[in-house]
Amino acid sequence: MKLLLLAENWAPQVGGIENYLWHIAHFLALKGHEVTVIAPKGGRKERANRDKAEAAGQIDSSWSSVTFQKSTGGKGVKVIKKRFYRHLLRPRWWGLYRRISKLAGKERYDAVLCGKGLFEGLVGYLLKRKWGIPYAIFTYGMEIESWKKSWREKRKLYKVTQGASIVFCINDLTKDSLVSLGIDEKKIIKAWPGVDEAMFKQITEEDILGVLKKYEIRRPYVISVGRLIARKGFDVLIEAFAKLDQTQFGNQQLVIVGDGPQLAALQNGVESELIDLSVLFLPEVPNEDLPALYAGAMVFAMTPRELAGDIEGFGLVYLEAAAQGTPAVGTKTGGVPEAVVDGGTGILVEPEDAGAVKNAMAKIILDKKFREKLGEAAKSRARQKFAWGERILVIEKGIQRMAKKA
């Protein structure tokens, strides 16, 4: 099939949606589909990437496009970068629609995939009206709740979802939210994110010792990975970690991998808790080092909270850790209960409860048999249900059904 993916969230931006859409595009290409992505031009970092691609002869200057080819095969993904200009008298999506309408008519895509309901979904809606191309939208949770609070945005969202042939969602909470909007449940397909194949790499003790030396980490340690923002609840995790009796727990270290606007505040919080020697912040860690860091940890912990219109959509990092047999401590919020099976692959507690987080970490750390049982179950579940090679089949089947009906 010829597929057009509209993605406001795309590399070099970093985030859960960017990661999700990137994998969808590339795994659909690996399945033999012809995938074109329309994404916004970035700033300095984007220009640097463009220079590299131009030097490699990968630039189509007429459309500012970059074609990437997966080394494992497939037809590759054509990425067209255009600036999404704002206009005083017209909405932002109008400029995008004008730029790609002729392309869509010329190429006659079998389906349009919209990275979000708004604003990409509005473009999909207009392309369907003009060219008769069916479209699907991807939803994540927090954006739906936010848009529902505005009657104007809610009305646009309802129009877009009604016109869509398929609405993909990443968790049951988002599905319930869509149904409450009046969306036909039959057109909603739950499409969990997948775990990158690299996370399943077989890790040796030598690999673990190598990354521990590289980042000056001591064993035993608890690991957490994520963007340092308020919703992720790293402050709660640090408070919980400070409650651990280090004489009982073998002088544990907390390793926090990630960067974000809360980094300085969290570092100050660590100093105020007088545990600065036991908490290590690693703002920049390449993906290739993560499997060994996960594998060497006693437990993975991330404790997100719910903020107004902002919830944890899924929590893929729990499953990345699970791929290396590391059990998790998480919170009962958003899509986390679908990533972590409470009592099966980890322990879930209520958000904001540092005492409960501390108790959950302590139980896993101190009970070796329980820890190993959780770890084995976590690894098995991650491999069987969340490898991208399996997850893409759900999305592909939905797209094929949509194109067939068109």
C-alpha positions as a Python dict, from the first residue, in 0.01 Angstrom:
ca = {
    (1, 'M'): (0, 0, 0),
    (2, 'K'): (99, 363, -51),
    (3, 'L'): (66, 536, 286),
    (4, 'L'): (95, 901, 385),
    (5, 'L'): (176, 975, 751),
    (6, 'L'): (122, 1329, 881),
    (7, 'A'): (339, 1379, 1189),
    (8, 'E'): (387, 1707, 1373),
    (9, 'N'): (582, 1502, 1628),
    (10, 'W'): (886, 1359, 1452),
    (11, 'A'): (1264, 1330, 1489),
    (12, 'P'): (1482, 1511, 1578),
    (13, 'Q'): (1222, 1596, 1842),
    (14, 'V'): (1235, 1349, 2132),
    (15, 'G'): (933, 1201, 2306),
    (16, 'G'): (691, 912, 2332),
    (17, 'I'): (477, 1012, 2033),
    (18, 'E'): (784, 1070, 1817),
    (19, 'N'): (918, 727, 1907),
    (20, 'Y'): (581, 562, 1846),
    (21, 'L'): (523, 715, 1502),
    (22, 'W'): (883, 656, 1391),
    (23, 'H'): (852, 285, 1463),
    (24, 'I'): (513, 261, 1293),
    (25, 'A'): (649, 421, 976),
    (26, 'H'): (962, 209, 963),
    (27, 'F'): (799, -121, 1049),
    (28, 'L'): (527, -64, 789),
    (29, 'A'): (808, -4, 539),
    (30, 'L'): (974, -327, 649),
    (31, 'K'): (644, -502, 577),
    (32, 'G'): (675, -383, 217),
    (33, 'H'): (452, -74, 224),
    (34, 'E'): (552, 254, 60),
    (35, 'V'): (551, 512, 340),
    (36, 'T'): (583, 889, 302),
    (37, 'V'): (599, 1109, 613),
    (38, 'I'): (515, 1479, 619),
    (39, 'A'): (691, 1639, 917),
    (40, 'P'): (785, 1994, 1020),
    (41, 'K'): (1125, 2143, 959),
    (42, 'G'): (1322, 2204, 1276),
    (43, 'G'): (1592, 2450, 1369),
    (44, 'R'): (1968, 2417, 1401),
    (45, 'K'): (1966, 2045, 1483),
    (46, 'E'): (1743, 1973, 1185),
    (47, 'R'): (1971, 2171, 955),
    (48, 'A'): (2270, 1967, 1074),
    (49, 'N'): (2085, 1645, 994),
    (50, 'R'): (1987, 1787, 656),
    (51, 'D'): (2349, 1871, 572),
    (52, 'K'): (2452, 1511, 644),
    (53, 'A'): (2172, 1374, 429),
    (54, 'E'): (2251, 1614, 146),
    (55, 'A'): (2615, 1506, 150),
    (56, 'A'): (2496, 1146, 122),
    (57, 'G'): (2277, 1233, -176),
    (58, 'Q'): (1952, 1167, 7),
    (59, 'I'): (1789, 1508, -43),
    (60, 'D'): (1511, 1579, -291),
    (61, 'S'): (1553, 1957, -295),
    (62, 'S'): (1219, 2025, -461),
    (63, 'W'): (1034, 1892, -156),
    (64, 'S'): (1307, 1919, 111),
    (65, 'S'): (1272, 1546, 161),
    (66, 'V'): (1505, 1297, 322),
    (67, 'T'): (1476, 927, 250),
    (68, 'F'): (1594, 688, 520),
    (69, 'Q'): (1657, 319, 453),
    (70, 'K'): (1639, 61, 730),
    (71, 'S'): (1950, -155, 721),
    (72, 'T'): (1739, -468, 769),
    (73, 'G'): (1555, -420, 441),
    (74, 'G'): (1222, -279, 332),
    (75, 'K'): (1146, 3, 92),
    (76, 'G'): (1252, 274, 334),
    (77, 'V'): (1060, 577, 456),
    (78, 'K'): (1048, 901, 261),
    (79, 'V'): (1037, 1197, 499),
    (80, 'I'): (928, 1533, 358),
    (81, 'K'): (1013, 1828, 582),
    (82, 'K'): (812, 2149, 537),
    (83, 'R'): (764, 2448, 764),
    (84, 'F'): (416, 2458, 915),
    (85, 'Y'): (373, 2835, 890),
    (86, 'R'): (122, 3018, 1106),
    (87, 'H'): (-106, 3277, 946),
    (88, 'L'): (-293, 3557, 1121),
    (89, 'L'): (-617, 3484, 938),
    (90, 'R'): (-598, 3108, 893),
    (91, 'P'): (-538, 2812, 1125),
    (92, 'R'): (-202, 2635, 1116),
    (93, 'W'): (-339, 2318, 958),
    (94, 'W'): (-457, 2515, 653),
    (95, 'G'): (-100, 2579, 538),
    (96, 'L'): (-13, 2212, 571),
    (97, 'Y'): (-323, 2111, 377),
    (98, 'R'): (-240, 2350, 91),
    (99, 'R'): (115, 2219, 72),
    (100, 'I'): (27, 1852, 43),
    (101, 'S'): (-313, 1847, -126),
    (102, 'K'): (-168, 1838, -477),
    (103, 'L'): (82, 1574, -371),
    (104, 'A'): (-198, 1358, -230),
    (105, 'G'): (-401, 1390, -548),
    (106, 'K'): (-103, 1309, -766),
    (107, 'E'): (23, 1011, -565),
    (108, 'R'): (-322, 866, -490),
    (109, 'Y'): (-232, 722, -153),
    (110, 'D'): (-429, 423, -30),
    (111, 'A'): (-461, 574, 317),
    (112, 'V'): (-360, 876, 525),
    (113, 'L'): (-234, 822, 881),
    (114, 'C'): (-268, 1120, 1114),
    (115, 'G'): (-21, 1138, 1401),
    (116, 'K'): (-277, 1313, 1623),
    (117, 'G'): (-647, 1393, 1607),
    (118, 'L'): (-571, 1765, 1596),
    (119, 'F'): (-426, 1917, 1392),
    (120, 'E'): (-314, 1640, 1156),
    (121, 'G'): (-661, 1485, 1170),
    (122, 'L'): (-816, 1801, 1027),
    (123, 'V'): (-584, 1774, 727),
    (124, 'G'): (-680, 1408, 687),
    (125, 'Y'): (-1046, 1509, 701),
    (126, 'L'): (-999, 1764, 420),
    (127, 'L'): (-794, 1525, 206),
    (128, 'K'): (-1073, 1271, 233),
    (129, 'R'): (-1331, 1529, 126),
    (130, 'K'): (-1125, 1638, -174),
    (131, 'W'): (-964, 1313, -289),
    (132, 'G'): (-1168, 1041, -122),
    (133, 'I'): (-865, 899, 61),
    (134, 'P'): (-959, 721, 386),
    (135, 'Y'): (-773, 828, 699),
    (136, 'A'): (-693, 697, 1045),
    (137, 'I'): (-587, 893, 1352),
    (138, 'F'): (-366, 800, 1647),
    (139, 'T'): (-467, 904, 1999),
    (140, 'Y'): (-274, 888, 2327),
    (141, 'G'): (-493, 1005, 2613),
    (142, 'M'): (-373, 1334, 2752),
    (143, 'E'): (-453, 1533, 2437),
    (144, 'I'): (-810, 1398, 2424),
    (145, 'E'): (-881, 1504, 2783),
    (146, 'S'): (-732, 1847, 2717),
    (147, 'W'): (-932, 1907, 2399),
    (148, 'K'): (-1256, 1793, 2561),
    (149, 'K'): (-1239, 2092, 2796),
    (150, 'S'): (-1286, 2337, 2509),
    (151, 'W'): (-1620, 2317, 2326),
    (152, 'R'): (-1454, 2445, 2008),
    (153, 'E'): (-1176, 2186, 2016),
    (154, 'K'): (-1420, 1915, 2121),
    (155, 'R'): (-1639, 1992, 1820),
    (156, 'K'): (-1342, 1973, 1582),
    (157, 'L'): (-1225, 1650, 1743),
    (158, 'Y'): (-1571, 1498, 1708),
    (159, 'K'): (-1580, 1591, 1337),
    (160, 'V'): (-1236, 1442, 1277),
    (161, 'T'): (-1305, 1117, 1462),
    (162, 'Q'): (-1643, 1073, 1293),
    (163, 'G'): (-1481, 1112, 951),
    (164, 'A'): (-1195, 874, 1031),
    (165, 'S'): (-1223, 513, 922),
    (166, 'I'): (-1015, 400, 1222),
    (167, 'V'): (-915, 560, 1551),
    (168, 'F'): (-608, 398, 1705),
    (169, 'C'): (-553, 438, 2081),
    (170, 'I'): (-269, 319, 2304),
    (171, 'N'): (-463, 223, 2617),
    (172, 'D'): (-807, 139, 2757),
    (173, 'L'): (-836, 476, 2931),
    (174, 'T'): (-811, 658, 2598),
    (175, 'K'): (-1061, 417, 2445),
    (176, 'D'): (-1313, 497, 2719),
    (177, 'S'): (-1251, 869, 2666),
    (178, 'L'): (-1318, 833, 2292),
    (179, 'V'): (-1638, 637, 2353),
    (180, 'S'): (-1756, 913, 2588),
    (181, 'L'): (-1718, 1153, 2294),
    (182, 'G'): (-1969, 946, 2099),
    (183, 'I'): (-1715, 761, 1883),
    (184, 'D'): (-1834, 427, 1749),
    (185, 'E'): (-1647, 163, 1949),
    (186, 'K'): (-1625, -57, 1639),
    (187, 'K'): (-1384, 184, 1471),
    (188, 'I'): (-1152, 208, 1774),
    (189, 'I'): (-846, -20, 1770),
    (190, 'K'): (-609, -44, 2066),
    (191, 'A'): (-251, -36, 1939),
    (192, 'W'): (1, -63, 2220),
    (193, 'P'): (351, 75, 2155),
    (194, 'G'): (620, -183, 2094),
    (195, 'V'): (966, -235, 2236),
    (196, 'D'): (1258, -176, 2002),
    (197, 'E'): (1436, -497, 1905),
    (198, 'A'): (1765, -358, 2041),
    (199, 'M'): (1620, -369, 2393),
    (200, 'F'): (1597, -749, 2372),
    (201, 'K'): (1973, -780, 2316),
    (202, 'Q'): (2134, -1062, 2515),
    (203, 'I'): (2336, -885, 2785),
    (204, 'T'): (2642, -1040, 2950),
    (205, 'E'): (2796, -958, 3287),
    (206, 'E'): (3084, -806, 3093),
    (207, 'D'): (2840, -571, 2917),
    (208, 'I'): (2696, -462, 3251),
    (209, 'L'): (3036, -401, 3408),
    (210, 'G'): (3132, -195, 3104),
    (211, 'V'): (2844, 53, 3137),
    (212, 'L'): (2879, 69, 3516),
    (213, 'K'): (3241, 172, 3473),
    (214, 'K'): (3155, 416, 3194),
    (215, 'Y'): (2900, 605, 3405),
    (216, 'E'): (3066, 544, 3746),
    (217, 'I'): (2766, 352, 3883),
    (218, 'R'): (2800, 127, 4185),
    (219, 'R'): (2593, -180, 4261),
    (220, 'P'): (2328, -240, 4380),
    (221, 'Y'): (2116, 27, 4212),
    (222, 'V'): (1761, 125, 4120),
    (223, 'I'): (1713, 272, 3772),
    (224, 'S'): (1460, 516, 3630),
    (225, 'V'): (1441, 649, 3275),
    (226, 'G'): (1228, 932, 3142),
    (227, 'R'): (1191, 1298, 3060),
    (228, 'L'): (1235, 1511, 3370),
    (229, 'I'): (895, 1679, 3383),
    (230, 'A'): (642, 1716, 3666),
    (231, 'R'): (406, 1444, 3539),
    (232, 'K'): (675, 1176, 3565),
    (233, 'G'): (690, 1213, 3945),
    (234, 'F'): (1066, 1190, 3989),
    (235, 'D'): (1035, 1403, 4303),
    (236, 'V'): (817, 1133, 4459),
    (237, 'L'): (1066, 864, 4358),
    (238, 'I'): (1354, 1057, 4514),
    (239, 'E'): (1153, 1108, 4834),
    (240, 'A'): (1077, 734, 4844),
    (241, 'F'): (1440, 641, 4781),
    (242, 'A'): (1550, 869, 5066),
    (243, 'K'): (1331, 665, 5301),
    (244, 'L'): (1523, 343, 5233),
    (245, 'D'): (1749, 235, 5517),
    (246, 'Q'): (2080, 214, 5332),
    (247, 'T'): (2236, -10, 5597),
    (248, 'Q'): (1960, -262, 5526),
    (249, 'F'): (1964, -227, 5149),
    (250, 'G'): (2335, -250, 5076),
    (251, 'N'): (2404, 119, 5009),
    (252, 'Q'): (2171, 136, 4708),
    (253, 'Q'): (2221, 396, 4437),
    (254, 'L'): (1939, 561, 4239),
    (255, 'V'): (2029, 618, 3874),
    (256, 'I'): (1802, 861, 3686),
    (257, 'V'): (1850, 864, 3308),
    (258, 'G'): (1696, 1157, 3123),
    (259, 'D'): (1690, 1533, 3082),
    (260, 'G'): (1421, 1797, 3105),
    (261, 'P'): (1310, 2124, 3263),
    (262, 'Q'): (1301, 1978, 3616),
    (263, 'L'): (1665, 1864, 3623),
    (264, 'A'): (1796, 2151, 3837),
    (265, 'A'): (1501, 2135, 4079),
    (266, 'L'): (1544, 1761, 4124),
    (267, 'Q'): (1916, 1798, 4185),
    (268, 'N'): (1841, 2059, 4452),
    (269, 'G'): (1585, 1824, 4605),
    (270, 'V'): (1845, 1550, 4627),
    (271, 'E'): (2079, 1784, 4811),
    (272, 'S'): (1806, 1885, 5057),
    (273, 'E'): (1737, 1516, 5127),
    (274, 'L'): (2112, 1474, 5197),
    (275, 'I'): (2129, 1183, 4954),
    (276, 'D'): (2323, 1355, 4675),
    (277, 'L'): (2597, 1092, 4694),
    (278, 'S'): (2340, 815, 4639),
    (279, 'V'): (2156, 966, 4340),
    (280, 'L'): (2318, 988, 3997),
    (281, 'F'): (2165, 1195, 3716),
    (282, 'L'): (2259, 1093, 3360),
    (283, 'P'): (2102, 1348, 3120),
    (284, 'E'): (2254, 1192, 2807),
    (285, 'V'): (2276, 817, 2759),
    (286, 'P'): (2276, 662, 2408),
    (287, 'N'): (2011, 399, 2345),
    (288, 'E'): (2272, 129, 2294),
    (289, 'D'): (2374, 158, 2662),
    (290, 'L'): (2022, 123, 2802),
    (291, 'P'): (1983, -259, 2781),
    (292, 'A'): (2290, -315, 2998),
    (293, 'L'): (2181, -45, 3244),
    (294, 'Y'): (1838, -208, 3272),
    (295, 'A'): (1988, -556, 3308),
    (296, 'G'): (2220, -456, 3592),
    (297, 'A'): (1950, -291, 3806),
    (298, 'M'): (1766, -452, 4098),
    (299, 'V'): (1443, -276, 4003),
    (300, 'F'): (1311, -19, 3756),
    (301, 'A'): (1098, 256, 3910),
    (302, 'M'): (898, 542, 3761),
    (303, 'T'): (616, 705, 3957),
    (304, 'P'): (402, 928, 3732),
    (305, 'R'): (115, 1138, 3862),
    (306, 'E'): (-195, 1282, 3696),
    (307, 'L'): (-197, 1653, 3623),
    (308, 'A'): (-481, 1856, 3474),
    (309, 'G'): (-518, 1731, 3116),
    (310, 'D'): (-185, 1549, 3136),
    (311, 'I'): (-160, 1176, 3208),
    (312, 'E'): (93, 901, 3138),
    (313, 'G'): (-20, 748, 2811),
    (314, 'F'): (155, 415, 2849),
    (315, 'G'): (508, 404, 2989),
    (316, 'L'): (718, 218, 2735),
    (317, 'V'): (1026, 235, 2958),
    (318, 'Y'): (867, -18, 3195),
    (319, 'L'): (866, -266, 2909),
    (320, 'E'): (1219, -179, 2798),
    (321, 'A'): (1334, -274, 3148),
    (322, 'A'): (1111, -582, 3137),
    (323, 'A'): (1283, -692, 2815),
    (324, 'Q'): (1597, -738, 3027),
    (325, 'G'): (1413, -916, 3306),
    (326, 'T'): (1402, -620, 3544),
    (327, 'P'): (1079, -588, 3749),
    (328, 'A'): (912, -250, 3789),
    (329, 'V'): (754, -23, 4045),
    (330, 'G'): (494, 211, 3896),
    (331, 'T'): (176, 398, 3978),
    (332, 'K'): (-189, 332, 3904),
    (333, 'T'): (-238, 608, 3652),
    (334, 'G'): (-303, 641, 3279),
    (335, 'G'): (-180, 347, 3075),
    (336, 'V'): (77, 227, 3330),
    (337, 'P'): (-140, -68, 3449),
    (338, 'E'): (-128, -202, 3092),
    (339, 'A'): (254, -184, 3087),
    (340, 'V'): (303, -332, 3436),
    (341, 'V'): (97, -624, 3569),
    (342, 'D'): (52, -555, 3940),
    (343, 'G'): (193, -850, 4132),
    (344, 'G'): (286, -1021, 3805),
    (345, 'T'): (565, -818, 3643),
    (346, 'G'): (601, -550, 3909),
    (347, 'I'): (418, -360, 4181),
    (348, 'L'): (177, -70, 4130),
    (349, 'V'): (94, 185, 4400),
    (350, 'E'): (-118, 499, 4422),
    (351, 'P'): (36, 817, 4274),
    (352, 'E'): (206, 1064, 4512),
    (353, 'D'): (249, 799, 4786),
    (354, 'A'): (624, 800, 4855),
    (355, 'G'): (583, 558, 5144),
    (356, 'A'): (411, 300, 4924),
    (357, 'V'): (680, 343, 4657),
    (358, 'K'): (948, 285, 4920),
    (359, 'N'): (773, -30, 5046),
    (360, 'A'): (734, -165, 4691),
    (361, 'M'): (1102, -112, 4611),
    (362, 'A'): (1201, -267, 4943),
    (363, 'K'): (991, -579, 4882),
    (364, 'I'): (1147, -640, 4541),
    (365, 'I'): (1502, -566, 4656),
    (366, 'L'): (1491, -781, 4969),
    (367, 'D'): (1296, -1081, 4836),
    (368, 'K'): (1524, -1242, 4577),
    (369, 'K'): (1279, -1519, 4480),
    (370, 'F'): (998, -1267, 4433),
    (371, 'R'): (1227, -1039, 4232),
    (372, 'E'): (1335, -1323, 4003),
    (373, 'K'): (976, -1440, 3958),
    (374, 'L'): (863, -1091, 3857),
    (375, 'G'): (1165, -1047, 3629),
    (376, 'E'): (1110, -1372, 3441),
    (377, 'A'): (741, -1294, 3391),
    (378, 'A'): (823, -940, 3278),
    (379, 'K'): (1075, -1061, 3020),
    (380, 'S'): (838, -1325, 2884),
    (381, 'R'): (549, -1079, 2853),
    (382, 'A'): (763, -813, 2685),
    (383, 'R'): (897, -1058, 2428),
    (384, 'Q'): (564, -1225, 2352),
    (385, 'K'): (335, -922, 2342),
    (386, 'F'): (537, -608, 2287),
    (387, 'A'): (805, -668, 2023),
    (388, 'W'): (744, -421, 1738),
    (389, 'G'): (733, -705, 1489),
    (390, 'E'): (416, -822, 1665),
    (391, 'R'): (261, -483, 1748),
    (392, 'I'): (278, -358, 1389),
    (393, 'L'): (52, -644, 1276),
    (394, 'V'): (-242, -489, 1464),
    (395, 'I'): (-190, -153, 1295),
    (396, 'E'): (-127, -304, 952),
    (397, 'K'): (-443, -514, 971),
    (398, 'G'): (-650, -207, 1059),
    (399, 'I'): (-504, -3, 772),
    (400, 'Q'): (-563, -285, 524),
    (401, 'R'): (-924, -312, 636),
    (402, 'M'): (-968, 63, 596),
    (403, 'A'): (-815, 74, 248),
    (404, 'K'): (-1019, -224, 134),
    (405, 'K'): (-1346, -52, 226),
    (406, 'A'): (-1253, 271, 46),
}
